[in-house]
Amino acid sequence: MKLSIAIVLFFAAVVAVDAATDAIPYPQGYRQWQHVKSMVIQPGHPLHASFGGIHHLYANDKARTGYRTGKFPDGSVIVFDLLDVNTADSAITEGKRKVVGVMVRDAKKYAATGGWGFEGFAGDSQTERVVGDKAATACFTCHIARKQQEYVFSSYRE
Ligand code: HEC
């Protein structure tokens, strides 16, 4: 009896470790990466409910290669850093961080969602995940429109 409980606990632990290693890590240091572009989404824009505010996109070295060549190698990471906007005094300035959206390239691991893993971290939290196992419906359904561009909307400029 005791042995079977131990076996069950052992397998539960293995499954937990597996799930943890599959989780997309918080993109530490992304503010030091390549800035790709910024955009302000105002009320009235169709995506305002989900992505209203100002966002900046950042690419790590591998993703930079992807933007330049059109082929994103495994290990590419792109960050969508979404902040509130303040519009006082006829200026648009950054407010509080709303979410850090992440795309991680691993053609095999994320084959079901175009070779990209998707995750979001709420506000300034590095642990509070907003996507989890819902990447296919919450993110990929929209990014699929960019199949010809490896599911990436933005493009690089010098
Ligand atoms: C309704 C459509 C839509 C949905 C849903 C969506 N995105 Fe996007 N995403 C976009 C658009 C459009 C851009 C380009 C924004 C720009 O050009 O500044 C983008 C850009 C991005 C980028 C930068 C790389 C690129 O494709 O340009 C990341 C990272 C990203 N999204 C992550 C996510 C995550 C994570 C989710 C799920 C929580 C998600 N997106 C859901 C439309 C969507």
Short mmCIF file of N, CA and C and ligand atoms in Angstrom, two decimals:
data_model
loop_
_atom_site.label_atom_id
_atom_site.label_comp_id
_atom_site.label_asym_id
_atom_site.label_seq_id
_atom_site.Cartn_x
_atom_site.Cartn_y
_atom_site.Cartn_z
N MET A 1 0.84 -1.22 0.00
CA MET A 1 0.00 0.00 0.00
C MET A 1 0.87 1.26 0.00
N LYS A 2 1.82 1.29 0.99
CA LYS A 2 2.71 2.45 1.08
C LYS A 2 3.50 2.61 -0.20
N LEU A 3 3.95 1.45 -0.73
CA LEU A 3 4.77 1.50 -1.95
C LEU A 3 3.98 2.11 -3.10
N SER A 4 2.70 1.71 -3.23
CA SER A 4 1.93 2.23 -4.37
C SER A 4 1.69 3.74 -4.23
N ILE A 5 1.54 4.20 -3.00
CA ILE A 5 1.40 5.66 -2.79
C ILE A 5 2.70 6.35 -3.23
N ALA A 6 3.82 5.73 -2.85
CA ALA A 6 5.12 6.31 -3.22
C ALA A 6 5.25 6.37 -4.74
N ILE A 7 4.81 5.30 -5.41
CA ILE A 7 4.92 5.28 -6.87
C ILE A 7 4.05 6.38 -7.49
N VAL A 8 2.83 6.52 -6.97
CA VAL A 8 1.92 7.56 -7.48
C VAL A 8 2.55 8.93 -7.29
N LEU A 9 3.11 9.16 -6.08
CA LEU A 9 3.73 10.47 -5.80
C LEU A 9 4.91 10.71 -6.73
N PHE A 10 5.68 9.64 -6.99
CA PHE A 10 6.83 9.78 -7.87
C PHE A 10 6.39 10.23 -9.26
N PHE A 11 5.36 9.57 -9.79
CA PHE A 11 4.91 9.94 -11.14
C PHE A 11 4.28 11.33 -11.18
N ALA A 12 3.58 11.66 -10.09
CA ALA A 12 2.99 13.01 -10.01
C ALA A 12 4.12 14.04 -10.07
N ALA A 13 5.22 13.75 -9.37
CA ALA A 13 6.36 14.68 -9.35
C ALA A 13 6.96 14.80 -10.74
N VAL A 14 7.09 13.67 -11.44
CA VAL A 14 7.67 13.69 -12.79
C VAL A 14 6.79 14.54 -13.70
N VAL A 15 5.48 14.36 -13.61
CA VAL A 15 4.55 15.14 -14.45
C VAL A 15 4.67 16.62 -14.13
N ALA A 16 4.76 16.96 -12.83
CA ALA A 16 4.87 18.36 -12.42
C ALA A 16 6.14 18.99 -12.97
N VAL A 17 7.26 18.26 -12.91
CA VAL A 17 8.53 18.78 -13.42
C VAL A 17 8.42 19.00 -14.92
N ASP A 18 7.81 18.03 -15.59
CA ASP A 18 7.62 18.14 -17.05
C ASP A 18 6.84 19.40 -17.41
N ALA A 19 5.73 19.62 -16.71
CA ALA A 19 4.88 20.78 -16.99
C ALA A 19 5.67 22.05 -16.75
N ALA A 20 6.49 22.05 -15.69
CA ALA A 20 7.24 23.25 -15.34
C ALA A 20 8.29 23.57 -16.41
N THR A 21 8.95 22.54 -16.96
CA THR A 21 10.00 22.82 -17.95
C THR A 21 9.37 23.24 -19.28
N ASP A 22 8.13 22.87 -19.51
CA ASP A 22 7.45 23.27 -20.75
C ASP A 22 6.99 24.72 -20.69
N ALA A 23 6.87 25.25 -19.46
CA ALA A 23 6.35 26.60 -19.30
C ALA A 23 7.33 27.60 -19.91
N ILE A 24 6.78 28.62 -20.54
CA ILE A 24 7.61 29.64 -21.17
C ILE A 24 8.19 30.55 -20.08
N PRO A 25 9.51 30.69 -20.04
CA PRO A 25 10.09 31.51 -18.97
C PRO A 25 9.83 33.00 -19.16
N TYR A 26 9.81 33.76 -18.07
CA TYR A 26 9.72 35.21 -18.15
C TYR A 26 10.96 35.69 -18.92
N PRO A 27 10.77 36.61 -19.87
CA PRO A 27 11.91 37.04 -20.71
C PRO A 27 12.84 38.02 -19.99
N GLN A 28 13.65 37.50 -19.08
CA GLN A 28 14.54 38.35 -18.28
C GLN A 28 15.39 39.25 -19.17
N GLY A 29 15.47 40.52 -18.85
CA GLY A 29 16.40 41.43 -19.53
C GLY A 29 15.93 41.92 -20.89
N TYR A 30 14.65 41.69 -21.24
CA TYR A 30 14.22 42.03 -22.61
C TYR A 30 14.35 43.53 -22.93
N ARG A 31 14.37 44.37 -21.89
CA ARG A 31 14.49 45.81 -22.15
C ARG A 31 15.87 46.16 -22.71
N GLN A 32 16.81 45.21 -22.63
CA GLN A 32 18.14 45.44 -23.23
C GLN A 32 18.22 44.83 -24.64
N TRP A 33 17.12 44.26 -25.13
CA TRP A 33 17.15 43.66 -26.47
C TRP A 33 16.91 44.72 -27.54
N GLN A 34 16.84 44.25 -28.81
CA GLN A 34 16.56 45.15 -29.93
C GLN A 34 15.12 45.67 -29.85
N HIS A 35 14.96 46.97 -29.88
CA HIS A 35 13.61 47.54 -29.98
C HIS A 35 13.17 47.43 -31.43
N VAL A 36 12.05 46.77 -31.68
CA VAL A 36 11.58 46.57 -33.06
C VAL A 36 10.69 47.73 -33.50
N LYS A 37 9.70 48.07 -32.67
CA LYS A 37 8.77 49.16 -33.01
C LYS A 37 7.87 49.45 -31.81
N SER A 38 7.11 50.53 -31.90
CA SER A 38 6.12 50.87 -30.88
C SER A 38 4.83 51.26 -31.58
N MET A 39 3.73 51.20 -30.85
CA MET A 39 2.42 51.53 -31.42
C MET A 39 1.48 51.93 -30.28
N VAL A 40 0.63 52.91 -30.56
CA VAL A 40 -0.40 53.30 -29.59
C VAL A 40 -1.74 52.85 -30.13
N ILE A 41 -2.48 52.07 -29.36
CA ILE A 41 -3.82 51.63 -29.75
C ILE A 41 -4.83 52.40 -28.90
N GLN A 42 -5.61 53.23 -29.59
CA GLN A 42 -6.53 54.13 -28.91
C GLN A 42 -7.96 53.58 -28.92
N PRO A 43 -8.85 54.16 -28.09
CA PRO A 43 -10.25 53.75 -28.12
C PRO A 43 -10.79 53.89 -29.55
N GLY A 44 -11.60 52.91 -29.98
CA GLY A 44 -12.12 52.95 -31.34
C GLY A 44 -11.42 51.93 -32.22
N HIS A 45 -10.20 51.55 -31.85
CA HIS A 45 -9.48 50.52 -32.62
C HIS A 45 -10.08 49.16 -32.27
N PRO A 46 -10.23 48.27 -33.27
CA PRO A 46 -10.86 46.97 -32.99
C PRO A 46 -10.16 46.15 -31.89
N LEU A 47 -8.86 46.38 -31.70
CA LEU A 47 -8.15 45.59 -30.68
C LEU A 47 -8.02 46.33 -29.34
N HIS A 48 -8.77 47.46 -29.22
CA HIS A 48 -8.58 48.27 -28.01
C HIS A 48 -8.89 47.51 -26.73
N ALA A 49 -9.94 46.68 -26.75
CA ALA A 49 -10.34 45.98 -25.52
C ALA A 49 -9.18 45.14 -24.97
N SER A 50 -8.46 44.44 -25.85
CA SER A 50 -7.39 43.57 -25.37
C SER A 50 -6.04 44.26 -25.33
N PHE A 51 -5.77 45.13 -26.32
CA PHE A 51 -4.40 45.65 -26.47
C PHE A 51 -4.35 47.18 -26.44
N GLY A 52 -5.38 47.81 -25.86
CA GLY A 52 -5.37 49.27 -25.77
C GLY A 52 -4.19 49.75 -24.93
N GLY A 53 -3.56 50.85 -25.38
CA GLY A 53 -2.41 51.39 -24.66
C GLY A 53 -1.25 51.58 -25.61
N ILE A 54 -0.06 51.69 -25.04
CA ILE A 54 1.14 51.79 -25.89
C ILE A 54 1.94 50.51 -25.73
N HIS A 55 2.35 49.94 -26.86
CA HIS A 55 3.21 48.75 -26.73
C HIS A 55 4.52 48.94 -27.48
N HIS A 56 5.53 48.31 -26.95
CA HIS A 56 6.85 48.27 -27.57
C HIS A 56 7.18 46.81 -27.83
N LEU A 57 7.76 46.54 -28.99
CA LEU A 57 8.17 45.17 -29.29
C LEU A 57 9.69 45.06 -29.20
N TYR A 58 10.16 43.96 -28.63
CA TYR A 58 11.60 43.71 -28.49
C TYR A 58 11.93 42.33 -29.02
N ALA A 59 13.11 42.21 -29.65
CA ALA A 59 13.56 40.93 -30.20
C ALA A 59 14.92 40.56 -29.63
N ASN A 60 15.08 39.29 -29.22
CA ASN A 60 16.42 38.85 -28.81
C ASN A 60 17.26 38.63 -30.09
N ASP A 61 18.52 38.25 -29.93
CA ASP A 61 19.43 38.16 -31.09
C ASP A 61 18.90 37.23 -32.17
N LYS A 62 18.39 36.07 -31.75
CA LYS A 62 17.90 35.10 -32.74
C LYS A 62 16.68 35.65 -33.47
N ALA A 63 15.80 36.32 -32.74
CA ALA A 63 14.61 36.89 -33.38
C ALA A 63 15.01 38.02 -34.34
N ARG A 64 16.07 38.73 -34.01
CA ARG A 64 16.58 39.77 -34.93
C ARG A 64 16.95 39.14 -36.26
N THR A 65 17.62 37.99 -36.18
CA THR A 65 17.96 37.27 -37.40
C THR A 65 16.68 36.93 -38.16
N GLY A 66 15.67 36.48 -37.41
CA GLY A 66 14.39 36.14 -38.03
C GLY A 66 13.77 37.32 -38.76
N TYR A 67 13.78 38.49 -38.11
CA TYR A 67 13.20 39.68 -38.76
C TYR A 67 13.96 40.01 -40.04
N ARG A 68 15.29 39.83 -40.02
CA ARG A 68 16.09 40.19 -41.19
C ARG A 68 15.96 39.19 -42.32
N THR A 69 15.85 37.89 -41.97
CA THR A 69 15.88 36.84 -43.01
C THR A 69 14.51 36.29 -43.34
N GLY A 70 13.52 36.51 -42.45
CA GLY A 70 12.20 35.93 -42.66
C GLY A 70 12.09 34.52 -42.11
N LYS A 71 13.19 33.99 -41.57
CA LYS A 71 13.18 32.64 -40.96
C LYS A 71 13.61 32.77 -39.51
N PHE A 72 12.68 32.51 -38.58
CA PHE A 72 12.99 32.65 -37.16
C PHE A 72 13.57 31.35 -36.62
N PRO A 73 14.86 31.35 -36.21
CA PRO A 73 15.45 30.11 -35.68
C PRO A 73 14.88 29.75 -34.30
N ASP A 74 14.96 28.47 -33.95
CA ASP A 74 14.57 28.06 -32.60
C ASP A 74 15.34 28.91 -31.59
N GLY A 75 14.68 29.31 -30.53
CA GLY A 75 15.33 30.16 -29.52
C GLY A 75 15.00 31.63 -29.73
N SER A 76 14.36 31.96 -30.86
CA SER A 76 13.92 33.35 -31.06
C SER A 76 12.88 33.70 -30.00
N VAL A 77 12.99 34.89 -29.44
CA VAL A 77 11.98 35.37 -28.47
C VAL A 77 11.60 36.79 -28.86
N ILE A 78 10.30 37.06 -28.94
CA ILE A 78 9.79 38.40 -29.21
C ILE A 78 8.87 38.79 -28.05
N VAL A 79 9.05 40.01 -27.56
CA VAL A 79 8.26 40.49 -26.42
C VAL A 79 7.36 41.64 -26.85
N PHE A 80 6.13 41.60 -26.39
CA PHE A 80 5.10 42.63 -26.62
C PHE A 80 4.86 43.27 -25.25
N ASP A 81 5.46 44.41 -25.01
CA ASP A 81 5.42 45.07 -23.69
C ASP A 81 4.31 46.12 -23.74
N LEU A 82 3.17 45.81 -23.10
CA LEU A 82 1.99 46.69 -23.20
C LEU A 82 1.82 47.53 -21.93
N LEU A 83 1.78 48.86 -22.13
CA LEU A 83 1.63 49.79 -21.02
C LEU A 83 0.36 50.62 -21.22
N ASP A 84 -0.18 51.13 -20.11
CA ASP A 84 -1.25 52.13 -20.20
C ASP A 84 -0.69 53.40 -20.84
N VAL A 85 -1.59 54.26 -21.36
CA VAL A 85 -1.11 55.57 -21.81
C VAL A 85 -1.71 56.67 -20.95
N ASN A 86 -0.91 57.70 -20.73
CA ASN A 86 -1.40 58.94 -20.11
C ASN A 86 -1.40 59.98 -21.22
N THR A 87 -2.49 60.79 -21.25
CA THR A 87 -2.60 61.74 -22.36
C THR A 87 -2.70 63.18 -21.86
N ALA A 88 -2.19 63.44 -20.66
CA ALA A 88 -2.25 64.81 -20.12
C ALA A 88 -1.37 65.75 -20.93
N ASP A 89 -1.76 67.02 -20.99
CA ASP A 89 -0.96 68.09 -21.60
C ASP A 89 -0.61 67.82 -23.07
N SER A 90 -1.54 67.22 -23.80
CA SER A 90 -1.34 66.96 -25.23
C SER A 90 -0.11 66.11 -25.53
N ALA A 91 0.30 65.31 -24.54
CA ALA A 91 1.43 64.41 -24.79
C ALA A 91 0.97 62.99 -24.49
N ILE A 92 1.52 62.04 -25.21
CA ILE A 92 1.21 60.64 -24.93
C ILE A 92 2.42 60.03 -24.23
N THR A 93 2.23 59.63 -22.98
CA THR A 93 3.36 59.07 -22.23
C THR A 93 2.99 57.71 -21.65
N GLU A 94 4.00 56.96 -21.27
CA GLU A 94 3.80 55.61 -20.76
C GLU A 94 3.17 55.62 -19.37
N GLY A 95 2.19 54.73 -19.17
CA GLY A 95 1.61 54.52 -17.85
C GLY A 95 2.11 53.21 -17.27
N LYS A 96 1.28 52.60 -16.45
CA LYS A 96 1.68 51.35 -15.79
C LYS A 96 1.71 50.20 -16.79
N ARG A 97 2.56 49.21 -16.54
CA ARG A 97 2.62 48.04 -17.41
C ARG A 97 1.35 47.21 -17.26
N LYS A 98 0.73 46.83 -18.40
CA LYS A 98 -0.49 46.01 -18.35
C LYS A 98 -0.16 44.53 -18.47
N VAL A 99 0.67 44.22 -19.45
CA VAL A 99 1.01 42.81 -19.66
C VAL A 99 2.30 42.71 -20.47
N VAL A 100 3.05 41.66 -20.25
CA VAL A 100 4.23 41.35 -21.06
C VAL A 100 3.87 40.10 -21.87
N GLY A 101 3.62 40.28 -23.17
CA GLY A 101 3.30 39.15 -24.05
C GLY A 101 4.60 38.59 -24.63
N VAL A 102 4.65 37.26 -24.76
CA VAL A 102 5.89 36.63 -25.22
C VAL A 102 5.59 35.59 -26.29
N MET A 103 6.42 35.57 -27.32
CA MET A 103 6.41 34.48 -28.30
C MET A 103 7.80 33.86 -28.29
N VAL A 104 7.86 32.51 -28.15
CA VAL A 104 9.12 31.78 -28.11
C VAL A 104 9.11 30.75 -29.23
N ARG A 105 10.16 30.75 -30.05
CA ARG A 105 10.22 29.84 -31.19
C ARG A 105 10.83 28.50 -30.80
N ASP A 106 10.08 27.43 -31.02
CA ASP A 106 10.60 26.07 -30.93
C ASP A 106 9.71 25.25 -31.84
N ALA A 107 10.21 25.02 -33.05
CA ALA A 107 9.38 24.44 -34.12
C ALA A 107 8.75 23.12 -33.70
N LYS A 108 9.50 22.30 -32.95
CA LYS A 108 8.97 20.99 -32.56
C LYS A 108 8.02 21.09 -31.38
N LYS A 109 8.49 21.73 -30.32
CA LYS A 109 7.72 21.76 -29.08
C LYS A 109 6.36 22.44 -29.27
N TYR A 110 6.34 23.50 -30.09
CA TYR A 110 5.10 24.26 -30.27
C TYR A 110 4.51 24.07 -31.66
N ALA A 111 4.70 22.87 -32.22
CA ALA A 111 4.24 22.61 -33.59
C ALA A 111 2.75 22.91 -33.75
N ALA A 112 1.96 22.67 -32.70
CA ALA A 112 0.51 22.84 -32.78
C ALA A 112 0.12 24.31 -32.95
N THR A 113 0.99 25.24 -32.57
CA THR A 113 0.70 26.67 -32.70
C THR A 113 1.75 27.34 -33.59
N GLY A 114 2.02 26.71 -34.73
CA GLY A 114 2.88 27.32 -35.74
C GLY A 114 4.35 27.37 -35.38
N GLY A 115 4.77 26.59 -34.36
CA GLY A 115 6.17 26.60 -33.95
C GLY A 115 6.49 27.71 -32.96
N TRP A 116 5.46 28.41 -32.49
CA TRP A 116 5.64 29.46 -31.48
C TRP A 116 4.89 29.09 -30.20
N GLY A 117 5.54 29.27 -29.06
CA GLY A 117 4.86 29.20 -27.77
C GLY A 117 4.44 30.62 -27.41
N PHE A 118 3.24 30.77 -26.85
CA PHE A 118 2.72 32.09 -26.48
C PHE A 118 2.48 32.13 -24.97
N GLU A 119 2.83 33.24 -24.34
CA GLU A 119 2.51 33.41 -22.92
C GLU A 119 2.35 34.90 -22.63
N GLY A 120 1.71 35.20 -21.53
CA GLY A 120 1.58 36.59 -21.10
C GLY A 120 1.80 36.64 -19.59
N PHE A 121 2.48 37.69 -19.12
CA PHE A 121 2.70 37.88 -17.68
C PHE A 121 1.99 39.17 -17.27
N ALA A 122 1.12 39.05 -16.27
CA ALA A 122 0.27 40.18 -15.88
C ALA A 122 1.07 41.30 -15.23
N GLY A 123 0.86 42.53 -15.68
CA GLY A 123 1.49 43.70 -15.06
C GLY A 123 2.99 43.53 -14.92
N ASP A 124 3.48 43.81 -13.70
CA ASP A 124 4.92 43.69 -13.45
C ASP A 124 5.28 42.31 -12.89
N SER A 125 4.30 41.41 -12.85
CA SER A 125 4.58 40.09 -12.28
C SER A 125 5.39 39.23 -13.25
N GLN A 126 6.34 38.49 -12.70
CA GLN A 126 7.13 37.59 -13.54
C GLN A 126 6.61 36.16 -13.42
N THR A 127 5.54 35.97 -12.63
CA THR A 127 5.05 34.61 -12.38
C THR A 127 3.56 34.44 -12.68
N GLU A 128 2.80 35.55 -12.71
CA GLU A 128 1.36 35.44 -12.92
C GLU A 128 1.06 35.32 -14.41
N ARG A 129 0.75 34.10 -14.84
CA ARG A 129 0.58 33.81 -16.27
C ARG A 129 -0.86 34.03 -16.70
N VAL A 130 -1.07 34.63 -17.87
CA VAL A 130 -2.43 34.91 -18.31
C VAL A 130 -2.85 34.05 -19.50
N VAL A 131 -1.94 33.26 -20.06
CA VAL A 131 -2.29 32.45 -21.22
C VAL A 131 -2.31 30.96 -20.87
N GLY A 132 -1.22 30.45 -20.29
CA GLY A 132 -1.15 29.03 -19.91
C GLY A 132 -1.41 28.12 -21.09
N ASP A 133 -2.40 27.21 -20.94
CA ASP A 133 -2.66 26.23 -22.01
C ASP A 133 -3.67 26.76 -23.04
N LYS A 134 -3.96 28.07 -23.00
CA LYS A 134 -4.96 28.61 -23.93
C LYS A 134 -4.34 29.32 -25.15
N ALA A 135 -3.06 29.06 -25.42
CA ALA A 135 -2.37 29.77 -26.50
C ALA A 135 -3.08 29.62 -27.85
N ALA A 136 -3.60 28.42 -28.12
CA ALA A 136 -4.22 28.18 -29.42
C ALA A 136 -5.41 29.11 -29.65
N THR A 137 -6.25 29.27 -28.64
CA THR A 137 -7.45 30.10 -28.81
C THR A 137 -7.20 31.57 -28.47
N ALA A 138 -6.35 31.84 -27.48
CA ALA A 138 -6.16 33.24 -27.05
C ALA A 138 -5.19 34.00 -27.95
N CYS A 139 -4.29 33.32 -28.61
CA CYS A 139 -3.23 34.01 -29.35
C CYS A 139 -3.11 33.53 -30.80
N PHE A 140 -2.98 32.22 -30.98
CA PHE A 140 -2.65 31.72 -32.31
C PHE A 140 -3.77 31.95 -33.32
N THR A 141 -5.03 31.94 -32.88
CA THR A 141 -6.15 32.14 -33.81
C THR A 141 -6.00 33.43 -34.60
N CYS A 142 -5.38 34.42 -34.01
CA CYS A 142 -5.20 35.70 -34.68
C CYS A 142 -3.88 35.70 -35.46
N HIS A 143 -2.80 35.23 -34.83
CA HIS A 143 -1.48 35.23 -35.50
C HIS A 143 -1.45 34.33 -36.72
N ILE A 144 -2.40 33.38 -36.81
CA ILE A 144 -2.42 32.45 -37.95
C ILE A 144 -2.59 33.21 -39.28
N ALA A 145 -3.16 34.40 -39.19
CA ALA A 145 -3.35 35.21 -40.40
C ALA A 145 -2.01 35.55 -41.06
N ARG A 146 -0.91 35.45 -40.31
CA ARG A 146 0.42 35.81 -40.81
C ARG A 146 1.26 34.57 -41.13
N LYS A 147 0.59 33.52 -41.58
CA LYS A 147 1.28 32.25 -41.88
C LYS A 147 2.49 32.48 -42.80
N GLN A 148 2.30 33.32 -43.82
CA GLN A 148 3.38 33.55 -44.79
C GLN A 148 4.58 34.24 -44.17
N GLN A 149 4.39 34.89 -43.02
CA GLN A 149 5.49 35.62 -42.35
C GLN A 149 5.86 34.92 -41.05
N GLU A 150 5.72 33.57 -41.06
CA GLU A 150 6.02 32.78 -39.86
C GLU A 150 5.22 33.27 -38.64
N TYR A 151 4.00 33.73 -38.88
CA TYR A 151 3.04 34.10 -37.82
C TYR A 151 3.43 35.38 -37.06
N VAL A 152 4.35 36.15 -37.63
CA VAL A 152 4.79 37.40 -37.00
C VAL A 152 4.17 38.57 -37.76
N PHE A 153 3.53 39.49 -37.05
CA PHE A 153 2.90 40.65 -37.68
C PHE A 153 3.91 41.75 -38.00
N SER A 154 4.74 42.07 -37.04
CA SER A 154 5.61 43.24 -37.20
C SER A 154 6.77 42.93 -38.13
N SER A 155 7.37 44.00 -38.66
CA SER A 155 8.57 43.79 -39.46
C SER A 155 9.63 44.77 -39.01
N TYR A 156 10.84 44.45 -39.35
CA TYR A 156 12.00 45.17 -38.86
C TYR A 156 12.31 46.35 -39.75
N ARG A 157 12.73 47.45 -39.15
CA ARG A 157 13.25 48.54 -39.97
C ARG A 157 14.60 48.95 -39.41
N GLU A 158 15.42 49.51 -40.30
CA GLU A 158 16.74 49.98 -39.86
C GLU A 158 16.57 51.21 -39.01
C1 HEC B 1 -6.81 39.81 -32.45
C2 HEC B 1 -5.49 39.57 -32.93
C3 HEC B 1 -4.38 39.19 -31.97
C4 HEC B 1 -4.42 38.34 -30.90
C5 HEC B 1 -5.61 37.59 -30.33
C6 HEC B 1 -3.08 38.28 -30.38
N1 HEC B 1 -2.23 39.06 -31.11
FE1 HEC B 1 -0.24 39.27 -30.83
N2 HEC B 1 -0.20 40.68 -32.30
C7 HEC B 1 -1.27 41.10 -33.04
C8 HEC B 1 -0.85 42.18 -33.92
C9 HEC B 1 -1.73 42.90 -34.93
C10 HEC B 1 0.51 42.39 -33.66
C11 HEC B 1 1.42 43.44 -34.30
C12 HEC B 1 1.50 44.69 -33.42
C13 HEC B 1 2.40 45.75 -34.00
O1 HEC B 1 2.64 45.77 -35.20
O2 HEC B 1 2.86 46.61 -33.21
C14 HEC B 1 0.90 41.40 -32.66
C15 HEC B 1 2.18 41.26 -32.20
C16 HEC B 1 2.57 40.34 -31.22
C17 HEC B 1 3.94 40.11 -30.80
C18 HEC B 1 5.18 40.69 -31.48
C19 HEC B 1 5.54 39.83 -32.71
C20 HEC B 1 4.61 40.08 -33.90
O3 HEC B 1 3.84 39.17 -34.26
O4 HEC B 1 4.64 41.20 -34.42
C21 HEC B 1 3.89 39.25 -29.75
C22 HEC B 1 5.07 38.72 -28.94
C23 HEC B 1 2.51 38.90 -29.54
N3 HEC B 1 1.71 39.57 -30.46
C24 HEC B 1 2.05 38.03 -28.56
C25 HEC B 1 0.71 37.66 -28.43
C26 HEC B 1 0.23 36.81 -27.36
C27 HEC B 1 1.08 36.20 -26.24
C28 HEC B 1 -1.11 36.67 -27.57
C29 HEC B 1 -2.11 35.91 -26.72
C30 HEC B 1 -2.30 36.42 -25.38
C31 HEC B 1 -1.46 37.43 -28.75
N4 HEC B 1 -0.33 38.02 -29.25
C32 HEC B 1 -2.73 37.53 -29.27
C33 HEC B 1 -2.52 40.58 -33.01
C34 HEC B 1 -2.99 39.66 -32.08
#
